[in-house]
Amino acid sequence: MKNLEQYIKDNRDQMELEVPNPENWSNIEAALNKKKSRRLWVYWSAAASLVIIAGVLVLLPNYMPMTSSNKIINKGSDSQYASESLEIIENPEQFSKLRYVEPIEPNNQEITKVEKITMVQESERESDLTTETKIDSKEDQLAEAETYIALVDSSPNFIMDSVTVAYTLDSRYEFETTVGMADKTLYGYSSNGSYDLQGTVDGAKAGTWSVSSQGIGLAIVENESYFAMDEKVRKSNKGADVLFEYDENLKGEDYNSIKENDFKVVLSEPVSTFSIDVDGASYTNVRRHINDGSMPPKDAVRIEELINYFQYDLPEPKDDIPFSITTELGDCPWNKKHKLVQISLKGKSIEKAQLPKNNLVFLIDVSGSMSSGDKLDLLKKGFRMLTNELREEDRVSIVVYAGAAGLVLEPTAGNDKPKIMEALDRLEAGGSTAGGEGIELAYKTALENFSKKGNNRIILATDGDFNVGMSDQDELIELIEEKRKSGIFLSVLGFGTGNIQDGTMEQIADNGNGNYNYIDNVLEAKKVLVTEMGGTLQTIAKDVKLQLEFNPLVVSSYRLIGYENRLLAREDFDDDTKDAGELGSGHTITALYELVPTGTEGSLNQSELKYTVPTPTYDTTYSNEVLTVKFRYKPPKEDKSKLIQAVVKNNPKSSPSLNYTMATSVAEFGMLLRDSKYKGESSYSHALELANKAKGEDKNGYRSEYIRMVEKAKLISGKE
Amino acid sequence: MQLEELLIKQCKKNDPKAQKELYLRYSKAMYNICSRMLADQEKANDILQEAFIAVFSKIDQFKGGSFAAWIKRIVINKCVNEIKKNSRVSWENIDDHPVEEVSNDHEEQLNVDFAVINDCIKQLPDGCRMVFILKVMEDYNHSDISEELKISESTSKSQLARAKQLLRISLSKSMVA
């Protein structure tokens, strides 16, 4: 008797032999839809004081089958670093399919007006959703409100589905907004009496804002320039006095605030997209602060720029691809449970003799602020060194700007060095800056001497203080974006100390298809203008974007280290009109992702998409793949992108390469400087240990200098 | 389990995709419970639907622990209510039914076709079938069963014994046949 019972018990899994009627689900769905009206929607459309934000639901690309004609190259590469397989996607204009997770069908492709806000009141006593009565009473209060404030987040990467606003009441309100509302996202609101409302605005133009106001109210306003940095009090168009408390510490040197990338759950965000970044400006700036005996401001530390300051030993590209791709999977030095994956690109090296003709316009800031200290002198020295490298076929013009912009050197042949030098020597500082006018003139000059096959580039040298004329950052960027189409690239060189408008300069370079470097001494001028000239000035691929798709079987969550201001929306990857970074000849680009392996305890902790949940019928045939990385780039003179992809297998290297060791040391150091919440067990000593291991030959002494800087930072900070 | 937590969280937000995913994950196992408990395919499908509608409507009340156990309780409740609604379950004492003597010949070779076992379970009378399924297949103990079916523990025990006897009889019959 016991046997029978035990036998059934042991085999009950195998006794599930029947299958339910397939129609059951549609019946359940229909019944659930009827019940749905229980949700607590607050409709606002009638309120006269409201302006409705138009938002767009996340539009997922149309998934089309990939053609089978994709070419596999680099298989069994002789380089120990190169990716195992590299695939050229023959029809890059087609949106490619997700590899590991079944794509979700877009549930709504129409542009939708957001007309409702869900208010969820979270009380300390009960965790359930609030009752309707509570909402009603809140609604009554809101109806009487006289003042309205809204903070609008303009970050293009904002894909949260809810915004939590905390303030000094014992409850908090959460606004659920539409996913992927692009650049118009509700952020906050005012509260009664003297309650302070505060929060951090993702991607806002400066630091952290706090807001206080009178009255009860809530409104959504359109994304206008409510975040102008230079005013303390702004009036919203709804008549409310909004006090923006400006962080005085940020005055002077102005850094765009960086909100560190968080871990993303692979199942809700399987894909991570960003643009490459070749700037090394942050490194130099950090070094200046540390050499001066102070720790750099957190927001001056852009980890990807620190990492990319160094050259890495990477293979030359093969076949038709303008860059090589190298990946490496290894342990995470600051968190034993995690892994890191390094992805590196190296642009094809072009010998200088083969370089196309240069059509260069030096756009030089000679405003009053440039006269202080070393700025203009350093600038002149740097350009003299660059001039020495020029050839007969190259053309140089010089445009200066201050009170007014002017052409001080007509286009001149590269071998007429005395003439160029003389013009440089004559430069004097004085007047205030009309940067906008100068940029206009520089583009005009560059265009007049445009060389079809050549390298047409404006090199803007400034301390970035655009304070006359087109002083609005957005306006300036608009101009540069427009000029970009002409095929002229813009490099920005930041000079001097104490007056750096770092954010402005980086944005200018980014929007002008260029790069930004910060120059604080002659050696740096040489590094940027001479040693790297071949790279910086010769673009071999433009609009280079990376999109990684993580395999949920292997990775449960991931975090991109750095690149905070280079994140792209998922759909931007396939959108050729979306600008991205440039890769120069011989340049190396490295990105690190911190990975939480699937099965790691306590790893799920982030927000997820509201409207789309991946169907987790992932394919186990890929169980040995960590991720697939896709690259899009355009040849410098083309408008249509090419697509290639590589797969990272789950085979960690037995001993990490020097490249990996160096990059992880710099990342660790950067996280310490930023006081990252993910710094884990990072320490200066450990970063030093790694750097010493990775020093290698160090021909130019950059790594030794880095080691000295980390030692110094360790002393200044007084930490291990 | 991470994915499941995520799905439940989404279901709490009435996300239709997550609901469907959860349904797909559990529908087969739950249907088999329904089918066995109710011994009627059509009813089993109906009750399965009802149960899942209840699951998604009440999902806010799920506060952690085993989701599978939670969902199973709802399904079993629905099944028990359905059976009680439609027929008066007789909880006769086992002694009222003399049981045939059965030889133990087959006990050593119990590799019976599972479909046959399922069929035999479904042929059991409502009362002892429920007790048998809950006790043997769903890991309820007698006190759980007594609560669920509103019977005494001793009734539960005697019904289980009867179910096993009846099952052995019908199994040996079907094997002989």
mmCIF file of N, CA and C in Angstrom, chain A residues 290-340:
data_model
loop_
_atom_site.group_PDB
_atom_site.id
_atom_site.type_symbol
_atom_site.label_atom_id
_atom_site.label_comp_id
_atom_site.label_asym_id
_atom_site.label_seq_id
_atom_site.Cartn_x
_atom_site.Cartn_y
_atom_site.Cartn_z
ATOM 1 N N ILE A 290 44.735 67.208 -8.975
ATOM 2 C CA ILE A 290 45.523 66.410 -8.031
ATOM 3 C C ILE A 290 46.921 66.996 -7.882
ATOM 4 N N ASN A 291 47.502 67.440 -9.008
ATOM 5 C CA ASN A 291 48.819 68.063 -8.909
ATOM 6 C C ASN A 291 48.773 69.356 -8.100
ATOM 7 N N ASP A 292 47.611 70.021 -8.112
ATOM 8 C CA ASP A 292 47.456 71.222 -7.290
ATOM 9 C C ASP A 292 47.174 70.877 -5.829
ATOM 10 N N GLY A 293 47.066 69.613 -5.545
ATOM 11 C CA GLY A 293 46.885 69.211 -4.152
ATOM 12 C C GLY A 293 45.448 69.136 -3.700
ATOM 13 N N SER A 294 44.503 69.077 -4.637
ATOM 14 C CA SER A 294 43.108 68.926 -4.218
ATOM 15 C C SER A 294 42.453 67.805 -5.014
ATOM 16 N N MET A 295 41.424 67.240 -4.435
ATOM 17 C CA MET A 295 40.701 66.222 -5.165
ATOM 18 C C MET A 295 39.828 66.904 -6.210
ATOM 19 N N PRO A 296 39.692 66.337 -7.385
ATOM 20 C CA PRO A 296 38.844 66.960 -8.408
ATOM 21 C C PRO A 296 37.371 66.904 -8.018
ATOM 22 N N PRO A 297 36.573 67.887 -8.458
ATOM 23 C CA PRO A 297 35.129 67.783 -8.216
ATOM 24 C C PRO A 297 34.607 66.490 -8.853
ATOM 25 N N LYS A 298 33.650 65.879 -8.186
ATOM 26 C CA LYS A 298 33.157 64.580 -8.673
ATOM 27 C C LYS A 298 32.730 64.608 -10.141
ATOM 28 N N ASP A 299 32.022 65.678 -10.474
ATOM 29 C CA ASP A 299 31.479 65.710 -11.828
ATOM 30 C C ASP A 299 32.519 66.040 -12.892
ATOM 31 N N ALA A 300 33.732 66.370 -12.447
ATOM 32 C CA ALA A 300 34.796 66.578 -13.431
ATOM 33 C C ALA A 300 35.416 65.247 -13.837
ATOM 34 N N VAL A 301 35.044 64.185 -13.145
ATOM 35 C CA VAL A 301 35.638 62.873 -13.413
ATOM 36 C C VAL A 301 34.721 62.084 -14.344
ATOM 37 N N ARG A 302 35.153 61.947 -15.558
ATOM 38 C CA ARG A 302 34.403 61.104 -16.501
ATOM 39 C C ARG A 302 35.242 59.861 -16.745
ATOM 40 N N ILE A 303 34.767 58.771 -16.189
ATOM 41 C CA ILE A 303 35.601 57.575 -16.138
ATOM 42 C C ILE A 303 36.002 57.089 -17.527
ATOM 43 N N GLU A 304 35.078 57.170 -18.487
ATOM 44 C CA GLU A 304 35.428 56.672 -19.816
ATOM 45 C C GLU A 304 36.565 57.493 -20.414
ATOM 46 N N GLU A 305 36.635 58.776 -20.042
ATOM 47 C CA GLU A 305 37.713 59.609 -20.577
ATOM 48 C C GLU A 305 39.040 59.280 -19.908
ATOM 49 N N LEU A 306 38.957 58.914 -18.638
ATOM 50 C CA LEU A 306 40.186 58.488 -17.970
ATOM 51 C C LEU A 306 40.709 57.221 -18.645
ATOM 52 N N ILE A 307 39.825 56.290 -18.864
ATOM 53 C CA ILE A 307 40.242 55.011 -19.467
ATOM 54 C C ILE A 307 40.802 55.235 -20.866
ATOM 55 N N ASN A 308 40.142 56.105 -21.615
ATOM 56 C CA ASN A 308 40.535 56.286 -23.010
ATOM 57 C C ASN A 308 41.690 57.258 -23.200
ATOM 58 N N TYR A 309 42.194 57.776 -22.100
ATOM 59 C CA TYR A 309 43.385 58.613 -22.210
ATOM 60 C C TYR A 309 44.578 57.758 -22.639
ATOM 61 N N PHE A 310 44.543 56.508 -22.253
ATOM 62 C CA PHE A 310 45.683 55.631 -22.512
ATOM 63 C C PHE A 310 45.532 54.893 -23.835
ATOM 64 N N GLN A 311 46.688 54.632 -24.434
ATOM 65 C CA GLN A 311 46.711 53.805 -25.634
ATOM 66 C C GLN A 311 46.804 52.350 -25.177
ATOM 67 N N TYR A 312 46.072 51.489 -25.840
ATOM 68 C CA TYR A 312 46.136 50.076 -25.493
ATOM 69 C C TYR A 312 46.716 49.287 -26.657
ATOM 70 N N ASP A 313 47.297 48.173 -26.297
ATOM 71 C CA ASP A 313 47.952 47.348 -27.298
ATOM 72 C C ASP A 313 46.909 46.454 -27.963
ATOM 73 N N LEU A 314 46.428 46.910 -29.075
ATOM 74 C CA LEU A 314 45.326 46.203 -29.730
ATOM 75 C C LEU A 314 45.718 45.883 -31.172
ATOM 76 N N PRO A 315 45.136 44.817 -31.710
ATOM 77 C CA PRO A 315 45.502 44.425 -33.071
ATOM 78 C C PRO A 315 44.982 45.421 -34.120
ATOM 79 N N GLU A 316 45.685 45.494 -35.228
ATOM 80 C CA GLU A 316 45.210 46.311 -36.348
ATOM 81 C C GLU A 316 43.992 45.633 -36.984
ATOM 82 N N PRO A 317 43.096 46.424 -37.515
ATOM 83 C CA PRO A 317 41.917 45.814 -38.128
ATOM 84 C C PRO A 317 42.273 45.023 -39.395
ATOM 85 N N LYS A 318 41.378 44.103 -39.710
ATOM 86 C CA LYS A 318 41.556 43.301 -40.916
ATOM 87 C C LYS A 318 40.366 43.523 -41.829
ATOM 88 N N ASP A 319 40.482 42.993 -42.981
ATOM 89 C CA ASP A 319 39.404 43.037 -43.967
ATOM 90 C C ASP A 319 38.930 44.456 -44.204
ATOM 91 N N ASP A 320 37.648 44.593 -44.400
ATOM 92 C CA ASP A 320 37.137 45.906 -44.796
ATOM 93 C C ASP A 320 36.731 46.767 -43.622
ATOM 94 N N ILE A 321 36.836 46.210 -42.436
ATOM 95 C CA ILE A 321 36.353 46.960 -41.289
ATOM 96 C C ILE A 321 37.414 47.976 -40.862
ATOM 97 N N PRO A 322 37.024 49.218 -40.633
ATOM 98 C CA PRO A 322 38.031 50.227 -40.310
ATOM 99 C C PRO A 322 38.591 50.122 -38.902
ATOM 100 N N PHE A 323 38.053 49.254 -38.074
ATOM 101 C CA PHE A 323 38.620 49.121 -36.727
ATOM 102 C C PHE A 323 38.594 47.659 -36.295
ATOM 103 N N SER A 324 39.485 47.316 -35.395
ATOM 104 C CA SER A 324 39.476 45.958 -34.853
ATOM 105 C C SER A 324 38.659 45.949 -33.563
ATOM 106 N N ILE A 325 38.145 44.810 -33.234
ATOM 107 C CA ILE A 325 37.315 44.669 -32.044
ATOM 108 C C ILE A 325 37.942 43.613 -31.146
ATOM 109 N N THR A 326 38.152 43.975 -29.911
ATOM 110 C CA THR A 326 38.783 43.066 -28.964
ATOM 111 C C THR A 326 37.929 43.013 -27.713
ATOM 112 N N THR A 327 37.648 41.813 -27.256
ATOM 113 C CA THR A 327 36.859 41.723 -26.027
ATOM 114 C C THR A 327 37.580 40.838 -25.033
ATOM 115 N N GLU A 328 37.346 41.094 -23.794
ATOM 116 C CA GLU A 328 37.962 40.267 -22.760
ATOM 117 C C GLU A 328 37.032 40.199 -21.561
ATOM 118 N N LEU A 329 36.832 38.994 -21.071
ATOM 119 C CA LEU A 329 35.982 38.779 -19.907
ATOM 120 C C LEU A 329 36.886 38.408 -18.736
ATOM 121 N N GLY A 330 36.648 39.029 -17.600
ATOM 122 C CA GLY A 330 37.499 38.711 -16.461
ATOM 123 C C GLY A 330 36.818 39.033 -15.149
ATOM 124 N N ASP A 331 37.591 38.904 -14.072
ATOM 125 C CA ASP A 331 37.031 39.170 -12.751
ATOM 126 C C ASP A 331 36.946 40.658 -12.516
ATOM 127 N N CYS A 332 36.033 41.021 -11.627
ATOM 128 C CA CYS A 332 35.870 42.424 -11.276
ATOM 129 C C CYS A 332 36.711 42.689 -10.027
ATOM 130 N N PRO A 333 37.688 43.582 -10.115
ATOM 131 C CA PRO A 333 38.609 43.751 -8.984
ATOM 132 C C PRO A 333 37.936 44.297 -7.727
ATOM 133 N N TRP A 334 36.856 45.030 -7.883
ATOM 134 C CA TRP A 334 36.264 45.649 -6.696
ATOM 135 C C TRP A 334 35.027 44.919 -6.192
ATOM 136 N N ASN A 335 34.609 43.881 -6.879
ATOM 137 C CA ASN A 335 33.488 43.115 -6.373
ATOM 138 C C ASN A 335 33.657 41.666 -6.822
ATOM 139 N N LYS A 336 33.978 40.817 -5.866
ATOM 140 C CA LYS A 336 34.342 39.441 -6.207
ATOM 141 C C LYS A 336 33.220 38.663 -6.865
ATOM 142 N N LYS A 337 31.976 39.071 -6.577
ATOM 143 C CA LYS A 337 30.854 38.335 -7.151
ATOM 144 C C LYS A 337 30.635 38.705 -8.618
ATOM 145 N N HIS A 338 31.196 39.817 -9.034
ATOM 146 C CA HIS A 338 30.888 40.325 -10.363
ATOM 147 C C HIS A 338 32.004 40.021 -11.367
ATOM 148 N N LYS A 339 31.664 40.204 -12.610
ATOM 149 C CA LYS A 339 32.627 40.056 -13.692
ATOM 150 C C LYS A 339 32.722 41.394 -14.421
ATOM 151 N N LEU A 340 33.769 41.523 -15.201
ATOM 152 C CA LEU A 340 33.881 42.698 -16.064
ATOM 153 C C LEU A 340 34.076 42.208 -17.485
#
